Amino acid sequence: MRIHLTSAFVDDQEEALRFYTEVLGFVKKHDVPLGEDRWLTVVSAEDPGGTELLLEPSRHPAVAAYKAGLTEDGIPALSFAVDDVHAEFDRLRGLGVRFTQEPLEMGRVTTAVLDDTCGNLVQIVHGA
């Protein structure tokens, strides 16, 4: 068994696609119209056959409270592995990305947390 798909609830699918591809560096895999919304997934450019991230509209009534609670408590909804948190932090900050946690070294693991502009906090991590 392996993880095939996971999702991120996003406020605006087009803005999310722009952020996740142009800023974070993912690539679009599927973009299928579904009425007002789309089945819109991205994958790692390094692993195009790997786990897909569904950029899912956050219209469901339970989503607003869920996202607000995580954000208010500073809890990332997503976590992405990077080769070097400090280098990625510098690259993303240079692109105007807002971080809620600068690189933090915790033993063998280093993390940082950013705002994806779509209602989610995202952790980047390396180590372990």
XYZ file of C-alpha atoms in Angstrom, residues 75-118:
44
model
C -0.173 24.081 12.656
C 0.874 23.299 9.076
C -1.710 21.510 6.942
C 1.038 20.146 4.676
C 4.687 19.157 4.952
C 7.135 18.971 2.049
C 10.654 17.552 2.123
C 13.441 19.725 0.721
C 17.171 19.141 0.394
C 18.120 22.273 2.364
C 15.601 24.262 4.404
C 17.894 27.294 4.688
C 18.449 27.498 0.908
C 14.741 26.988 0.170
C 13.825 29.593 2.797
C 16.152 32.113 1.117
C 14.831 31.272 -2.375
C 11.175 31.530 -1.356
C 11.621 34.636 0.753
C 13.290 36.241 -2.289
C 10.061 35.496 -4.197
C 8.014 37.294 -1.554
C 6.740 34.228 0.324
C 5.664 34.993 3.895
C 7.011 32.670 6.567
C 5.387 32.186 9.959
C 8.423 30.255 11.219
C 11.966 30.869 10.043
C 14.314 27.861 9.800
C 14.433 26.077 13.129
C 16.954 23.357 13.855
C 15.672 20.612 16.121
C 18.433 18.071 16.429
C 18.768 16.291 13.092
C 15.685 17.982 11.601
C 15.304 21.551 10.319
C 11.896 23.043 9.550
C 10.345 26.317 8.412
C 6.667 27.201 7.928
C 5.214 29.339 5.142
C 1.828 30.744 4.164
C 0.644 29.308 0.820
C -1.592 32.363 0.107
C -4.552 29.958 -0.187
